[in-house]
mmCIF file of C-alpha atoms in Angstrom:
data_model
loop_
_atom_site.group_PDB
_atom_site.id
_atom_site.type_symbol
_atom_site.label_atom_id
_atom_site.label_comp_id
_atom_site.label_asym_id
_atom_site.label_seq_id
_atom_site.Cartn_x
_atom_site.Cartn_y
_atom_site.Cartn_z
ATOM 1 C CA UNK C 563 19.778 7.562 -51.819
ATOM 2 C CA UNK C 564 18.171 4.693 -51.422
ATOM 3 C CA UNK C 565 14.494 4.259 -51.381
ATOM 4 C CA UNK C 566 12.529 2.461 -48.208
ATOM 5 C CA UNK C 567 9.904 0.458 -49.290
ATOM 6 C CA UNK C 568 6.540 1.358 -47.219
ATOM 7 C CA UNK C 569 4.628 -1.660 -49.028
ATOM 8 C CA UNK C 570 4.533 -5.169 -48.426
ATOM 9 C CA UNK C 571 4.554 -7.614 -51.511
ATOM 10 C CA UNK C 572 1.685 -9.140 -50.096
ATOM 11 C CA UNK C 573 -1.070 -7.433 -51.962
ATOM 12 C CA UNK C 574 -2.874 -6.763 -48.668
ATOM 13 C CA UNK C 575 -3.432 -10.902 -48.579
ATOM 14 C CA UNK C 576 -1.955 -11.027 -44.683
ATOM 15 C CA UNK C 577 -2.812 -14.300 -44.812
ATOM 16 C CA UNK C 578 0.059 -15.090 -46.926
ATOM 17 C CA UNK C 579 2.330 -14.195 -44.069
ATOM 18 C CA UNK C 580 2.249 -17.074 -41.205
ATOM 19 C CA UNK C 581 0.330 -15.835 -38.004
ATOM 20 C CA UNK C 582 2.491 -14.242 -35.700
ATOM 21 C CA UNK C 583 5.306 -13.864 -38.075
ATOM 22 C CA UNK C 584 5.885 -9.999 -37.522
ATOM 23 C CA UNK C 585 5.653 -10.236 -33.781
ATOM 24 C CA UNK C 586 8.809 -11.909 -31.732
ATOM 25 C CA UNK C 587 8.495 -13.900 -28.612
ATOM 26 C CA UNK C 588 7.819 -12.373 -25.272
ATOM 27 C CA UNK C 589 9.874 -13.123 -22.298
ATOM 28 C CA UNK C 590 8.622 -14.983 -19.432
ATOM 29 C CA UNK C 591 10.087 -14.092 -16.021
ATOM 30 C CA UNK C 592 9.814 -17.781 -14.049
ATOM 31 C CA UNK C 593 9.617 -17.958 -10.264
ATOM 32 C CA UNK C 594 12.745 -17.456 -8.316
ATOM 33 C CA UNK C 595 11.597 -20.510 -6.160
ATOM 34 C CA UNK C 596 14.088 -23.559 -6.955
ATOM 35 C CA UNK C 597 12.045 -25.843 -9.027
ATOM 36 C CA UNK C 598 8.843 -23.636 -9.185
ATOM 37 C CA UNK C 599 7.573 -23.470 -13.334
ATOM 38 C CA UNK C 600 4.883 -20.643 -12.485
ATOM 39 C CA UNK C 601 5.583 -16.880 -13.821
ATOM 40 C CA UNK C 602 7.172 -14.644 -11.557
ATOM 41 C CA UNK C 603 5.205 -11.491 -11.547
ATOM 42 C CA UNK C 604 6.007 -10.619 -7.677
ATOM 43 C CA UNK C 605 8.677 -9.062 -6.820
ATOM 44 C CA UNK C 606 9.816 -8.999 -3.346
ATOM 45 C CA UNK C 607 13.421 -7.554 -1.570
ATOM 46 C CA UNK C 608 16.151 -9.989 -1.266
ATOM 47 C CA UNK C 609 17.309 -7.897 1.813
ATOM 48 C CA UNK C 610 16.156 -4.767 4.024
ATOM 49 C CA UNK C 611 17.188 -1.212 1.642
ATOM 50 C CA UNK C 612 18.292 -3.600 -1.035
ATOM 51 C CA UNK C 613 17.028 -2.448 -4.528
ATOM 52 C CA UNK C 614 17.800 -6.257 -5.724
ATOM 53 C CA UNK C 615 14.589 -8.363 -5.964
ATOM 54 C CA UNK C 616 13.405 -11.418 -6.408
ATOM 55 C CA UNK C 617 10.402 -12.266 -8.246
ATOM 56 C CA UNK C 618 7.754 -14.673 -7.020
ATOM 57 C CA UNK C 619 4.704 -16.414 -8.102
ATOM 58 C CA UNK C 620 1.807 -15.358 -6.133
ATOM 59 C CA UNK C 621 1.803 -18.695 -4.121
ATOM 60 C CA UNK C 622 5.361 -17.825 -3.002
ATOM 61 C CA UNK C 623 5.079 -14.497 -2.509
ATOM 62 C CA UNK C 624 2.847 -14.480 0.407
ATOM 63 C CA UNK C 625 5.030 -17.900 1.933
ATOM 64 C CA UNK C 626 7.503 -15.014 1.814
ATOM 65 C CA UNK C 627 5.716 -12.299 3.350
ATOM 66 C CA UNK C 628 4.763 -14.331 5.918
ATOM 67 C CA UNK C 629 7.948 -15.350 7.297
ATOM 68 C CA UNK C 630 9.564 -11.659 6.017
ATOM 69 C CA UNK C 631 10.376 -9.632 9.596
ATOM 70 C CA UNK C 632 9.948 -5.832 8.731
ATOM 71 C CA UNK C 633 11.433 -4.579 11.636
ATOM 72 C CA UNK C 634 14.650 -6.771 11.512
ATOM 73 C CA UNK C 635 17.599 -4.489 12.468
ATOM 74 C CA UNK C 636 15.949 -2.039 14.263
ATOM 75 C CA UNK C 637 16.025 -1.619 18.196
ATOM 76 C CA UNK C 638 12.983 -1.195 19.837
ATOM 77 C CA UNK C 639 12.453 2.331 19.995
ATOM 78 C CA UNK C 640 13.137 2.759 16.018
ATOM 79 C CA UNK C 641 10.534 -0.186 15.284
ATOM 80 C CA UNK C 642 7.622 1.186 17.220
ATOM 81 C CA UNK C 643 8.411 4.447 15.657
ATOM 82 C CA UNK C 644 7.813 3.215 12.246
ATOM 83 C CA UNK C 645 5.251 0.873 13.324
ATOM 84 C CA UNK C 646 3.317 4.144 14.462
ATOM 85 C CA UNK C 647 4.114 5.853 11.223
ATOM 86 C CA UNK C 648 2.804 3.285 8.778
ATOM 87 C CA UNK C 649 0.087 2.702 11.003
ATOM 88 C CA UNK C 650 -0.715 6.234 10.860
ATOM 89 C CA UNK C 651 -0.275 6.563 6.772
ATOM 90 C CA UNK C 652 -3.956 4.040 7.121
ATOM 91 C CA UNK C 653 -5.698 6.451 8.872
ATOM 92 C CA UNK C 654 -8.037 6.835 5.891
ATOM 93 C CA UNK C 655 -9.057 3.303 6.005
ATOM 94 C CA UNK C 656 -9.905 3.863 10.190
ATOM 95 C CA UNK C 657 -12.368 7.021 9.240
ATOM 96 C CA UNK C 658 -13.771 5.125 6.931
ATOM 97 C CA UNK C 659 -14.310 1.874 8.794
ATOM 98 C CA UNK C 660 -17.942 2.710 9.332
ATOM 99 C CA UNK C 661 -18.108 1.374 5.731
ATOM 100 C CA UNK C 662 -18.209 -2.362 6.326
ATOM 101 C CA UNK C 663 -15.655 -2.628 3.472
ATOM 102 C CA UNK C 664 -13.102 -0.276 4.858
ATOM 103 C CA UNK C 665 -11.850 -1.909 7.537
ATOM 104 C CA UNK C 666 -9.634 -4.629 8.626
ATOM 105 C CA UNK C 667 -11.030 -8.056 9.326
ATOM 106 C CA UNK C 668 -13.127 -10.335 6.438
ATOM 107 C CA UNK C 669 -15.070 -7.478 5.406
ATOM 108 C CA UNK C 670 -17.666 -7.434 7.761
ATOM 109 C CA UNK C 671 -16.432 -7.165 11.448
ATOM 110 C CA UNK C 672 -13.484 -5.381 12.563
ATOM 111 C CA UNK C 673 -10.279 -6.924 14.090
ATOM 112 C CA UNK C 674 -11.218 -6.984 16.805
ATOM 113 C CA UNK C 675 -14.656 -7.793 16.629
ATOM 114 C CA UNK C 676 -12.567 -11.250 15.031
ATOM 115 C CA UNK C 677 -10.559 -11.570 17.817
ATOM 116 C CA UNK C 678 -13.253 -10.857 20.235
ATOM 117 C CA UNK C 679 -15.197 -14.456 18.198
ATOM 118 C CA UNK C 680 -11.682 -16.283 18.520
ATOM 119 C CA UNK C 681 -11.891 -15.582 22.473
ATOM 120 C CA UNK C 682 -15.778 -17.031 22.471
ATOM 121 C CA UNK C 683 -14.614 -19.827 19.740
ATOM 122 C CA UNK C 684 -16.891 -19.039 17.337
ATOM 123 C CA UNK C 685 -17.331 -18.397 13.623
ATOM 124 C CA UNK C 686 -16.955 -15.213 11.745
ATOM 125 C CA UNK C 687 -20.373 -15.352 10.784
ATOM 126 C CA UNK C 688 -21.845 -15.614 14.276
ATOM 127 C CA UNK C 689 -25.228 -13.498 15.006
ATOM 128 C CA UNK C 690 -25.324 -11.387 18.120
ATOM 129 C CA UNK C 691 -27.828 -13.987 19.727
ATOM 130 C CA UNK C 692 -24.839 -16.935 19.557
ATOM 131 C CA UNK C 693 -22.480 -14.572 20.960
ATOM 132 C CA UNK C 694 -24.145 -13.879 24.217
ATOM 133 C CA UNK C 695 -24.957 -17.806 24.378
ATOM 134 C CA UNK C 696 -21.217 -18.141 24.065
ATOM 135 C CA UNK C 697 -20.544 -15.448 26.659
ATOM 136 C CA UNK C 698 -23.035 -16.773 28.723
ATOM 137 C CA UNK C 699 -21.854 -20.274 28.931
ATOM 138 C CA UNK C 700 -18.367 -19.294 29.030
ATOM 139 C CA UNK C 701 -18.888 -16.766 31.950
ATOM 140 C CA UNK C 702 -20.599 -19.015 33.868
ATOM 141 C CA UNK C 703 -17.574 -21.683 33.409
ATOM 142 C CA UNK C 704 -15.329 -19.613 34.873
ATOM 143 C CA UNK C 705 -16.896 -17.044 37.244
ATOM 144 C CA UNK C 706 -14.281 -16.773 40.512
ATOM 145 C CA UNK C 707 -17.216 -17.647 42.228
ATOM 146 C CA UNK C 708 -17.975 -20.759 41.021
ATOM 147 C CA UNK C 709 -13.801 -21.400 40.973
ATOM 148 C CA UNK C 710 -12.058 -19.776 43.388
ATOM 149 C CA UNK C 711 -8.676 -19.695 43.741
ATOM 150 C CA UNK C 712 -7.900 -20.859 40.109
ATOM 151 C CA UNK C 713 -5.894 -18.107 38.534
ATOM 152 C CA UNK C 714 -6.113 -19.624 34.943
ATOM 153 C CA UNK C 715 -10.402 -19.115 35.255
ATOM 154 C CA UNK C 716 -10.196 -16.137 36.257
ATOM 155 C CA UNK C 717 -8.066 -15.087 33.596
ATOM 156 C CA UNK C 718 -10.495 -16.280 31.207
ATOM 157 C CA UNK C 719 -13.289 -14.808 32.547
ATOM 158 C CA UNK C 720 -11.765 -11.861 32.181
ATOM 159 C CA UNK C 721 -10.772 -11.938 28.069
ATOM 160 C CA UNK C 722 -14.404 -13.506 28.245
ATOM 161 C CA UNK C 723 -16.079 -10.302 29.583
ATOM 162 C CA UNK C 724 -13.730 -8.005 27.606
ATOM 163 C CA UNK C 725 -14.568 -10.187 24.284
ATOM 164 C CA UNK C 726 -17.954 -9.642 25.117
ATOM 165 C CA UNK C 727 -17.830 -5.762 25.239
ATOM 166 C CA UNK C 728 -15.986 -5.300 21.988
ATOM 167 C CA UNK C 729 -18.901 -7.205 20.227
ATOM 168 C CA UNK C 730 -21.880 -5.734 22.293
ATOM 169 C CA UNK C 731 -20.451 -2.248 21.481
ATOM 170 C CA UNK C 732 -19.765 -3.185 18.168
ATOM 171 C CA UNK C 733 -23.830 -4.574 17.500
ATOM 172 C CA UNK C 734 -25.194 -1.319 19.608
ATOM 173 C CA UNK C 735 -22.994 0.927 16.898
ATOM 174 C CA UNK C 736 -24.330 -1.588 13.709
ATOM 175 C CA UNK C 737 -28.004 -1.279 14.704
ATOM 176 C CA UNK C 738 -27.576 2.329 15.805
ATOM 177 C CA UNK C 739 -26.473 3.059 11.878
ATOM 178 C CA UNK C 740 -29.073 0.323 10.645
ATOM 179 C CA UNK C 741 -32.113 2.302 12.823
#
C-alpha cells in the first residue's frame, strides 16, 4: 500500500512556492451583449417559461428589462389576472408605506405623489408651499371660466385639481404623523 504524503517539502517556507501556485484560475462569465467585455453576473430569460438564460452586465440588464414585455402571450383577461396577483404578493411594502422607505417612488413621496409633481412640472424635491404656487398658477391658466369652450383647458384643469389633491392629502397625512 502505498503511503500519501501529508507534508510538503517545503519546510513550512510557503514562500518557496510562487503565490497563487496551489489555487487555479477562476472563470469569468463575460456579457452576452455582442462586443460587451464587462462580467456577466445577470442573468435574464431568453424567452417567456424558458429555463435558458442569458447573462448580462448590469448596464445591459436593465436595457433589457426595460424593453422585456411580461405579459407577452397572454390575452387580456390572463394579464390583468397576474398583474393583480403580483401586485398583491407587495402588499407588505403598501402597509408599510407609512415608512418613507417602504414605498414606491424616490424614497420620499409615493407614486403618485411623483406623478401628481409631473402634472404641476415640478421637482421631486418640491415643498408644499411651491406646489400650491404651481396649482395656483396652473388653475388659474386654465379655469373654463377664463377659457371657455376649449376642451384641451379644461382637461388640464382637471389633472391640475386632481394633482393637487393627491399632494394636499398626502402633506395633511405627513404633518398629521410629524404632529
Amino acid at each position: 500500500m502505498a503511503r500519501i504524503p501529508t507534508r510538503t517539502n517545503d519546510w513550512g517556507f510557503p514562500r518557496w512556492r510562487g503565490y497563487g501556485a496551489a489555487s487555479a484560475a477562476t472563470t469569468v462569465r463575460l456579457c452576452d451583449r455582442h462586443g460587451c467585455s464587462e462580467r456577466g453576473d445577470c442573468p435574464a430569460p431568453k424567452s417567456p417559461n424558458s429555463p435558458e438564460r442569458w447573462y448580462f452586465c448590469p448596464t445591459h440588464a436593465g436595457e433589457y428589462n426595460r424593453g422585456w414585455n411580461y405579459f407577452e402571450g397572454l390575452d387580456a383577461e390572463e394579464a390583468a389576472r397576474r398583474e393583480a396577483s403580483e401586485t398583491g404578493e407587495g402588499a407588505a411594502y403598501a402597509a408599510s408605506s407609512h415608512y418613507a422607505w417602504g414605498g414606491p417612488g424616490d424614497g420620499s413621496r409615493s407614486r403618485d405623489e411623483m406623478r401628481a409633481l409631473d402634472v404641476l412640472g415640478l421637482e421631486s424635491d418640491a415643498d408644499f408651499e411651491a406646489v400650491r404656487a404651481a396649482w395656483r398658477r396652473m388653475a388659474k391658466a386654465n379655469h373654463p371660466d377664463v377659457r371657455p369652450g376649449d376642451a384641451d383647458a379644461a382637461t388640464k384643469f382637471q389633472a391640475v385639481q386632481a394633482a393637487y389633491e393627491v399632494l394636499r392629502a398626502a402633506e395633511d397625512a405627513r404633518t398629521w404623523r410629524l404632529g
